Amino acid sequence: MRQLLALTVAALCFSANATEPTTEEIAKMQQKVMIETKVIARMGISVPIPKFQSDGNPSTLEIVFLEKSEPGANTVSDDGEVVFLFEASDELQSELIGKAFKIRAKRMLGAGTKP
């Protein structure tokens, strides 16, 4: 009975690791997603960032340029669908957009949404 339990636990650990994509797989998918995604820029929003509803289209990335600083500025939504920017440097903008595409790539590979 203990051997069966040990084998089951080992199999679960192996299968969990087997489904996690490699860094190379994520990079390849990220490149594919970047090519296929349409980027939409929006100026300002009329609701607080947590209440913002994206367009719901997985083939678009919305970049929202905020008119004022607020909590959640200069971040990426958990699903990688929206980047919120307020007076961000070019370097920070590039970093956040890259993060959005990485989140999307991981999601496409079935690895969840954590970067």
Backbone as JSON, one array per atom type, in Angstrom:
{
  "sequence": "MRQLLALTVAALCFSANATEPTTEEIAKMQQKVMIETKVIARMGISVPIPKFQSDGNPSTLEIVFLEKSEPGANTVSDDGEVVFLFEASDELQSELIGKAFKIRAKRMLGAGTKP",
  "N": [[0.83, -1.2, 0.0], [1.93, 1.28, 0.81], [3.89, 1.52, -1.1], [2.38, 1.84, -3.4], [1.17, 4.29, -2.85], [3.48, 5.92, -2.76], [4.36, 5.65, -5.42], [2.22, 6.8, -6.75], [2.33, 9.46, -5.84], [4.85, 10.16, -6.85], [4.35, 9.91, -9.59], [2.45, 11.94, -9.94], [4.01, 14.2, -9.36], [5.87, 14.03, -11.44], [4.21, 14.28, -13.67], [3.22, 16.86, -13.28], [5.54, 18.38, -13.59], [6.12, 17.69, -16.2], [4.22, 19.0, -17.7], [4.83, 21.66, -17.52], [5.93, 24.32, -19.42], [9.03, 24.82, -21.19], [11.62, 27.34, -20.98], [12.46, 27.95, -23.54], [10.28, 27.06, -25.1], [8.34, 28.85, -24.19], [9.46, 31.27, -25.09], [9.39, 30.9, -27.89], [6.61, 30.7, -28.31], [5.88, 33.19, -27.36], [6.99, 34.88, -29.28], [5.46, 34.11, -31.49], [2.9, 34.9, -30.62], [3.31, 37.65, -30.43], [3.58, 38.36, -33.12], [1.06, 37.76, -34.12], [-0.72, 39.36, -32.7], [-2.77, 42.22, -32.46], [-2.11, 45.51, -31.65], [-3.67, 47.9, -29.66], [-4.04, 51.24, -28.92], [-5.18, 53.24, -26.27], [-6.47, 56.25, -24.97], [-6.6, 57.29, -21.8], [-9.08, 56.35, -19.32], [-12.4, 55.95, -18.03], [-12.99, 54.79, -15.63], [-11.83, 53.38, -12.49], [-8.72, 51.56, -12.55], [-8.96, 48.78, -11.56], [-11.63, 48.27, -12.22], [-11.77, 48.35, -14.9], [-12.77, 47.1, -18.03], [-11.54, 44.94, -20.37], [-11.4, 44.66, -24.0], [-11.99, 42.07, -24.46], [-11.05, 40.53, -26.51], [-8.89, 38.09, -27.44], [-6.96, 38.38, -29.37], [-6.01, 40.9, -29.39], [-4.0, 43.46, -27.89], [-4.43, 45.76, -25.46], [-3.25, 48.95, -24.88], [-3.32, 51.22, -22.46], [-3.09, 54.56, -22.01], [-2.8, 56.44, -19.29], [-4.33, 59.36, -17.87], [-3.84, 60.42, -15.42], [-1.98, 59.7, -12.44], [-2.55, 56.66, -10.75], [-3.44, 54.0, -8.43], [-2.18, 50.96, -9.64], [-1.23, 51.87, -11.97], [1.17, 51.69, -14.62], [1.37, 48.9, -14.95], [0.55, 45.46, -15.78], [-2.36, 43.76, -16.76], [-3.66, 40.84, -15.09], [-4.26, 38.84, -16.93], [-2.78, 39.5, -19.11], [-3.89, 41.05, -21.07], [-4.17, 43.8, -21.05], [-2.2, 46.75, -20.8], [-1.37, 49.19, -18.52], [-0.41, 52.49, -18.52], [1.32, 55.26, -17.17], [3.01, 58.09, -17.69], [5.33, 56.55, -18.22], [8.67, 55.45, -18.76], [10.39, 54.8, -21.89], [11.78, 52.42, -21.65], [10.48, 51.13, -19.48], [7.92, 50.89, -20.58], [8.45, 49.09, -22.7], [9.29, 46.88, -21.2], [6.93, 46.22, -19.78], [5.14, 45.66, -21.86], [6.43, 43.47, -22.98], [6.16, 41.74, -20.8], [3.38, 41.39, -20.82], [3.07, 39.96, -23.22], [4.49, 37.68, -22.54], [2.93, 36.6, -20.48], [0.65, 36.0, -21.98], [1.74, 34.11, -23.76], [2.46, 32.03, -22.01], [-0.07, 31.38, -21.09], [-1.22, 30.44, -23.45], [0.25, 28.15, -23.75], [-0.74, 26.69, -21.74], [0.15, 27.09, -19.15], [-0.84, 28.65, -17.12], [-1.26, 31.98, -15.72], [0.73, 33.34, -14.46], [3.66, 35.28, -14.55]],
  "CA": [[0.0, 0.0, 0.0], [2.83, 2.44, 0.86], [4.57, 1.61, -2.4], [1.4, 2.38, -4.33], [1.06, 5.71, -2.53], [4.72, 6.55, -3.18], [4.35, 5.68, -6.87], [1.2, 7.77, -7.16], [2.88, 10.79, -5.58], [5.94, 10.36, -7.81], [3.73, 10.1, -10.9], [1.85, 13.27, -9.94], [5.1, 15.17, -9.44], [6.42, 13.94, -12.78], [3.25, 14.83, -14.64], [3.16, 18.31, -13.08], [6.73, 18.93, -14.2], [6.09, 17.43, -17.63], [3.32, 19.94, -18.37], [5.37, 23.01, -17.41], [6.71, 24.6, -20.63], [10.42, 25.26, -21.01], [11.88, 28.74, -21.32], [12.52, 28.0, -25.0], [8.91, 26.96, -25.59], [7.67, 30.12, -23.88], [10.02, 32.29, -25.99], [8.85, 30.66, -29.24], [5.2, 31.06, -28.3], [5.81, 34.64, -27.17], [7.26, 35.47, -30.58], [4.28, 33.84, -32.32], [1.81, 35.75, -30.12], [3.63, 39.03, -30.8], [3.32, 38.52, -34.55], [-0.37, 37.61, -34.39], [-1.53, 40.26, -31.89], [-2.99, 43.6, -32.88], [-1.97, 46.41, -30.5], [-4.61, 49.01, -29.69], [-3.73, 52.26, -27.91], [-6.34, 54.01, -25.78], [-6.1, 57.39, -24.15], [-7.43, 57.47, -20.62], [-10.26, 55.53, -19.06], [-13.32, 56.69, -17.15], [-13.2, 54.01, -14.41], [-10.57, 52.98, -11.88], [-8.08, 50.42, -13.22], [-9.54, 47.46, -11.23], [-12.96, 48.1, -12.81], [-11.66, 48.45, -16.35], [-13.1, 45.89, -18.79], [-10.85, 44.9, -21.66], [-12.31, 44.4, -25.12], [-12.31, 40.64, -24.44], [-10.54, 39.9, -27.71], [-7.56, 37.57, -27.14], [-5.99, 38.68, -30.43], [-5.59, 42.29, -29.26], [-3.38, 43.93, -26.65], [-4.81, 47.15, -25.25], [-2.33, 49.77, -24.1], [-4.09, 52.37, -21.98], [-2.28, 55.66, -21.52], [-3.6, 57.11, -18.26], [-4.2, 60.82, -17.8], [-3.34, 60.76, -14.09], [-1.44, 58.56, -11.7], [-3.49, 55.99, -9.86], [-2.97, 52.66, -8.1], [-2.28, 50.04, -10.76], [-0.59, 52.46, -13.15], [2.42, 51.05, -15.01], [1.25, 47.46, -14.69], [-0.1, 44.62, -16.79], [-3.47, 42.99, -16.18], [-3.29, 39.46, -14.79], [-4.4, 37.98, -18.1], [-1.91, 39.99, -20.17], [-4.7, 41.66, -22.13], [-4.11, 45.27, -20.98], [-1.07, 47.4, -20.15], [-1.76, 50.52, -18.05], [0.8, 53.31, -18.46], [1.26, 56.68, -16.81], [4.33, 58.72, -17.75], [6.34, 55.51, -18.13], [9.8, 55.59, -19.68], [10.36, 53.84, -23.0], [12.27, 51.13, -21.14], [9.42, 50.51, -18.69], [6.86, 50.5, -21.51], [8.9, 47.87, -23.38], [9.28, 45.8, -20.21], [5.55, 45.84, -19.48], [4.56, 45.03, -23.05], [7.04, 42.15, -23.02], [5.53, 40.94, -19.75], [2.04, 41.04, -21.3], [3.2, 38.89, -24.21], [4.95, 36.46, -21.86], [1.75, 36.06, -19.81], [-0.19, 35.43, -23.03], [2.4, 32.91, -24.27], [2.3, 30.98, -20.99], [-1.48, 30.97, -21.1], [-1.42, 29.64, -24.67], [0.9, 26.86, -23.53], [-1.42, 26.02, -20.64], [0.94, 27.21, -17.92], [-1.41, 29.62, -16.19], [-1.05, 33.39, -16.08], [1.81, 33.95, -13.69], [4.87, 35.48, -15.37]],
  "C": [[0.87, 1.26, 0.0], [3.53, 2.62, -0.48], [3.63, 2.22, -3.44], [1.24, 3.89, -4.11], [2.3, 6.47, -3.0], [4.78, 6.67, -4.71], [3.35, 6.71, -7.4], [1.72, 9.2, -6.98], [3.99, 11.11, -6.58], [5.37, 10.63, -9.2], [3.1, 11.49, -11.01], [2.91, 14.35, -10.07], [5.68, 15.2, -10.85], [5.48, 14.58, -13.79], [3.12, 16.34, -14.49], [4.35, 18.98, -13.74], [6.71, 18.76, -15.71], [5.21, 18.45, -18.36], [3.83, 21.38, -18.31], [6.24, 23.28, -18.64], [8.12, 25.08, -20.29], [10.52, 26.74, -21.37], [11.89, 28.92, -22.84], [11.12, 27.94, -25.61], [8.14, 28.26, -25.37], [8.15, 31.2, -24.84], [9.48, 32.12, -27.4], [7.38, 31.07, -29.32], [5.03, 32.57, -28.16], [6.04, 35.35, -28.51], [6.05, 35.29, -31.51], [3.12, 34.76, -31.93], [2.06, 37.2, -30.5], [3.3, 39.3, -32.26], [1.82, 38.57, -34.83], [-1.27, 38.62, -33.66], [-1.59, 41.67, -32.46], [-2.93, 44.48, -31.62], [-2.88, 47.61, -30.69], [-4.23, 49.98, -28.57], [-5.01, 53.01, -27.56], [-5.82, 55.14, -24.91], [-7.09, 57.52, -23.01], [-8.58, 56.48, -20.51], [-11.13, 56.27, -18.06], [-13.62, 55.95, -15.85], [-11.85, 53.71, -13.78], [-10.02, 51.71, -12.55], [-8.7, 49.07, -12.84], [-10.9, 47.2, -11.87], [-12.93, 48.15, -14.33], [-11.95, 47.09, -17.0], [-12.36, 45.94, -20.12], [-11.86, 44.6, -22.76], [-12.67, 42.91, -25.23], [-11.79, 39.88, -25.65], [-9.12, 39.41, -27.45], [-6.52, 37.86, -28.22], [-5.59, 40.16, -30.43], [-4.92, 42.51, -27.91], [-3.74, 45.4, -26.54], [-3.75, 47.83, -24.4], [-3.08, 51.04, -23.75], [-3.13, 53.39, -21.39], [-3.16, 56.48, -20.57], [-3.32, 58.61, -18.22], [-3.7, 61.28, -16.44], [-2.84, 59.49, -13.42], [-2.51, 57.97, -10.8], [-2.94, 54.61, -9.52], [-3.2, 51.71, -9.27], [-1.71, 50.61, -12.04], [0.75, 51.75, -13.37], [2.45, 49.58, -14.6], [0.59, 46.78, -15.88], [-1.23, 43.88, -16.09], [-3.03, 41.53, -16.01], [-3.36, 38.54, -15.99], [-3.54, 38.43, -19.28], [-2.65, 40.69, -21.3], [-4.58, 43.18, -22.18], [-2.84, 45.71, -20.26], [-1.52, 48.81, -19.8], [-0.5, 51.35, -17.85], [0.48, 54.74, -18.04], [2.68, 57.21, -16.76], [5.46, 57.71, -17.59], [7.45, 55.76, -19.15], [9.65, 54.57, -20.81], [10.78, 52.45, -22.53], [11.18, 50.41, -20.34], [8.27, 50.07, -19.59], [7.22, 49.19, -22.21], [8.86, 46.67, -22.45], [7.86, 45.3, -19.94], [4.86, 45.17, -20.67], [5.13, 43.63, -23.22], [6.42, 41.21, -21.99], [4.13, 40.49, -20.18], [2.12, 39.89, -22.3], [3.68, 37.58, -23.58], [3.77, 35.8, -21.13], [0.86, 35.36, -20.83], [0.41, 34.12, -23.55], [2.25, 31.75, -23.29], [0.88, 30.47, -20.96], [-1.77, 30.07, -22.3], [-0.82, 28.24, -24.52], [0.28, 26.1, -22.35], [-0.7, 26.08, -19.32], [0.39, 28.21, -16.94], [-1.07, 31.03, -16.63], [0.05, 34.05, -15.29], [3.04, 34.1, -14.57], [6.06, 34.76, -14.81]]
}
